[in-house]
PDB file of C-alpha atoms in Angstrom:
ATOM      1  CA  MET A   1     -59.945  -6.234  30.195  1.00 92.00           C
ATOM      2  CA  LEU A   2     -56.134  -6.291  31.090  1.00 96.00           C
ATOM      3  CA  THR A   3     -54.180  -7.897  28.579  1.00 96.00           C
ATOM      4  CA  LEU A   4     -51.276  -9.232  28.647  1.00 97.00           C
ATOM      5  CA  THR A   5     -47.727  -9.122  26.803  1.00 96.00           C
ATOM      6  CA  ALA A   6     -46.012 -12.958  26.128  1.00 96.00           C
ATOM      7  CA  ASN A   7     -43.514 -10.975  28.316  1.00 96.00           C
ATOM      8  CA  ALA A   8     -45.264  -9.873  31.340  1.00 97.00           C
ATOM      9  CA  ALA A   9     -47.438 -13.952  31.432  1.00 97.00           C
ATOM     10  CA  GLN A  10     -43.481 -14.580  30.863  1.00 96.00           C
ATOM     11  CA  ALA A  11     -42.218 -13.016  33.472  1.00 95.00           C
ATOM     12  CA  ILE A  12     -45.126 -13.404  36.025  1.00 95.00           C
ATOM     13  CA  ARG A  13     -44.808 -17.062  35.396  1.00 94.00           C
ATOM     14  CA  ASP A  14     -41.398 -16.667  36.926  1.00 92.00           C
ATOM     15  CA  LEU A  15     -41.947 -15.666  39.809  1.00 91.00           C
ATOM     16  CA  THR A  16     -44.978 -17.686  40.476  1.00 92.00           C
ATOM     17  CA  ALA A  17     -43.073 -21.229  39.798  1.00 90.00           C
ATOM     18  CA  SER A  18     -42.142 -22.291  43.714  1.00 84.00           C
ATOM     19  CA  ALA A  19     -45.264 -20.410  45.401  1.00 83.00           C
ATOM     20  CA  PRO A  20     -46.632 -22.494  48.265  1.00 81.00           C
ATOM     21  CA  ASP A  21     -49.916 -23.343  45.249  1.00 83.00           C
ATOM     22  CA  ALA A  22     -48.627 -22.060  42.266  1.00 76.00           C
ATOM     23  CA  ALA A  23     -51.693 -23.498  40.125  1.00 81.00           C
ATOM     24  CA  GLN A  24     -53.515 -20.385  41.819  1.00 89.00           C
ATOM     25  CA  SER A  25     -50.937 -17.965  43.056  1.00 95.00           C
ATOM     26  CA  GLY A  26     -50.408 -15.339  40.387  1.00 96.00           C
ATOM     27  CA  ILE A  27     -49.821 -10.784  40.479  1.00 97.00           C
ATOM     28  CA  ARG A  28     -52.523  -8.530  42.226  1.00 97.00           C
ATOM     29  CA  ILE A  29     -53.148  -5.036  40.937  1.00 96.00           C
ATOM     30  CA  SER A  30     -55.006  -3.425  43.364  1.00 95.00           C
ATOM     31  CA  SER A  31     -55.822   0.556  44.201  1.00 89.00           C
ATOM     32  CA  GLN A  32     -54.612   2.999  46.858  1.00 82.00           C
ATOM     33  CA  GLY A  33     -56.966   4.212  49.229  1.00 69.00           C
ATOM     34  CA  GLU A  34     -60.160   5.511  47.325  1.00 64.00           C
ATOM     35  CA  GLY A  35     -58.488   7.020  44.201  1.00 59.00           C
ATOM     36  CA  ALA A  36     -57.271   6.104  40.998  1.00 58.00           C
ATOM     37  CA  SER A  37     -54.087   7.347  40.943  1.00 71.00           C
ATOM     38  CA  SER A  38     -52.195   4.815  43.411  1.00 85.00           C
ATOM     39  CA  LEU A  39     -51.970   1.747  42.012  1.00 91.00           C
ATOM     40  CA  THR A  40     -49.843  -1.217  43.799  1.00 93.00           C
ATOM     41  CA  LEU A  41     -48.853  -4.799  42.309  1.00 93.00           C
ATOM     42  CA  SER A  42     -47.976  -7.727  44.994  1.00 94.00           C
ATOM     43  CA  LEU A  43     -48.066 -11.491  44.354  1.00 94.00           C
ATOM     44  CA  ALA A  44     -50.859 -13.278  45.346  1.00 95.00           C
ATOM     45  CA  THR A  45     -51.878 -16.829  46.453  1.00 93.00           C
ATOM     46  CA  ALA A  46     -55.581 -16.163  44.937  1.00 94.00           C
ATOM     47  CA  PRO A  47     -57.987 -13.597  44.260  1.00 95.00           C
ATOM     48  CA  GLU A  48     -59.724 -12.168  46.451  1.00 95.00           C
ATOM     49  CA  PRO A  49     -63.529 -12.129  46.614  1.00 96.00           C
ATOM     50  CA  ALA A  50     -64.487  -8.998  44.489  1.00 96.00           C
ATOM     51  CA  ASP A  51     -61.161  -9.172  41.709  1.00 97.00           C
ATOM     52  CA  ALA A  52     -61.208 -10.249  38.137  1.00 97.00           C
ATOM     53  CA  ILE A  53     -58.715 -12.609  36.855  1.00 97.00           C
ATOM     54  CA  VAL A  54     -56.984 -11.600  33.491  1.00 97.00           C
ATOM     55  CA  GLU A  55     -54.581 -14.904  32.021  1.00 96.00           C
ATOM     56  CA  ALA A  56     -52.829 -15.881  30.082  1.00 95.00           C
ATOM     57  CA  GLU A  57     -50.266 -18.443  29.107  1.00 94.00           C
ATOM     58  CA  GLY A  58     -50.923 -19.493  31.771  1.00 93.00           C
ATOM     59  CA  ALA A  59     -49.809 -17.067  34.055  1.00 96.00           C
ATOM     60  CA  ARG A  60     -52.720 -15.297  36.610  1.00 97.00           C
ATOM     61  CA  VAL A  61     -53.579 -11.382  37.858  1.00 98.00           C
ATOM     62  CA  TYR A  62     -55.913 -10.705  40.235  1.00 98.00           C
ATOM     63  CA  LEU A  63     -57.498  -7.184  39.790  1.00 97.00           C
ATOM     64  CA  ASP A  64     -60.046  -5.471  42.614  1.00 95.00           C
ATOM     65  CA  PRO A  65     -62.643  -3.919  41.331  1.00 93.00           C
ATOM     66  CA  VAL A  66     -60.991  -0.369  41.042  1.00 92.00           C
ATOM     67  CA  ALA A  67     -57.968  -1.062  38.884  1.00 93.00           C
ATOM     68  CA  ALA A  68     -59.501  -3.070  36.077  1.00 95.00           C
ATOM     69  CA  THR A  69     -62.245  -0.117  35.859  1.00 93.00           C
ATOM     70  CA  VAL A  70     -58.470   1.702  35.278  1.00 91.00           C
ATOM     71  CA  LEU A  71     -57.062  -0.540  33.295  1.00 94.00           C
ATOM     72  CA  GLU A  72     -59.294  -2.245  31.493  1.00 94.00           C
ATOM     73  CA  ASP A  73     -58.152  -1.075  27.852  1.00 95.00           C
ATOM     74  CA  LYS A  74     -54.429  -1.481  28.556  1.00 96.00           C
ATOM     75  CA  ALA A  75     -51.943  -4.243  28.278  1.00 97.00           C
ATOM     76  CA  LEU A  76     -49.042  -5.664  30.621  1.00 97.00           C
ATOM     77  CA  ASP A  77     -45.522  -5.974  29.724  1.00 96.00           C
ATOM     78  CA  ALA A  78     -42.347  -6.374  31.509  1.00 96.00           C
ATOM     79  CA  GLY A  79     -38.749  -6.955  31.276  1.00 92.00           C
ATOM     80  CA  ALA A  80     -35.357  -7.121  32.468  1.00 87.00           C
ATOM     81  CA  ASP A  81     -32.938  -5.306  33.754  1.00 86.00           C
ATOM     82  CA  ASP A  82     -28.949  -6.240  33.403  1.00 89.00           C
ATOM     83  CA  GLN A  83     -28.840  -7.288  37.286  1.00 89.00           C
ATOM     84  CA  GLY A  84     -32.248  -9.050  36.437  1.00 83.00           C
ATOM     85  CA  SER A  85     -34.129  -7.190  38.609  1.00 90.00           C
ATOM     86  CA  VAL A  86     -38.358  -7.539  36.182  1.00 90.00           C
ATOM     87  CA  SER A  87     -39.967  -3.951  36.184  1.00 93.00           C
ATOM     88  CA  PHE A  88     -44.104  -4.322  34.604  1.00 94.00           C
ATOM     89  CA  LEU A  89     -45.462  -1.793  32.207  1.00 93.00           C
ATOM     90  CA  VAL A  90     -48.849  -0.385  31.950  1.00 93.00           C
ATOM     91  CA  THR A  91     -48.838   0.475  28.010  1.00 93.00           C
ATOM     92  CA  ASP A  92     -52.587   1.293  25.050  1.00 92.00           C
ATOM     93  CA  GLN A  93     -53.224  -1.892  23.988  1.00 89.00           C
ATOM     94  CA  THR A  94     -52.550  -1.629  20.248  1.00 76.00           C
ATOM     95  CA  ALA A  95     -55.822  -2.900  18.154  1.00 61.00           C
TER      96      ALA A  95
END
C-alpha cells in the first residue's frame, strides 16, 4: 500500500485544513482513462465508493483502483519551492 512521508502528510493536512469538511477531506489520486500511464492528483471532500484509503498522521489519500495498484509499493513525498508552492513526488518505498 502507498505510504506517506511526514512531509507529504503535513502538506496534505495544510491543503485540506480549510476544506468545508476537513475531517473527511484529503487528496485523490486517480487514473486518466483506461491506462495507468497518467495519474492526476486533486483535492477531495470524500472518497469515491471504490477508492482505497490511505491515512497517516491525520492526512488522507484516496486512490482509485488503478492508482492503488500502480502505487502499491510507492511512497508519496512533498516539498515546497521558494514561493511556497507544494509539489508531490512518488518514490520507491525504502525498507
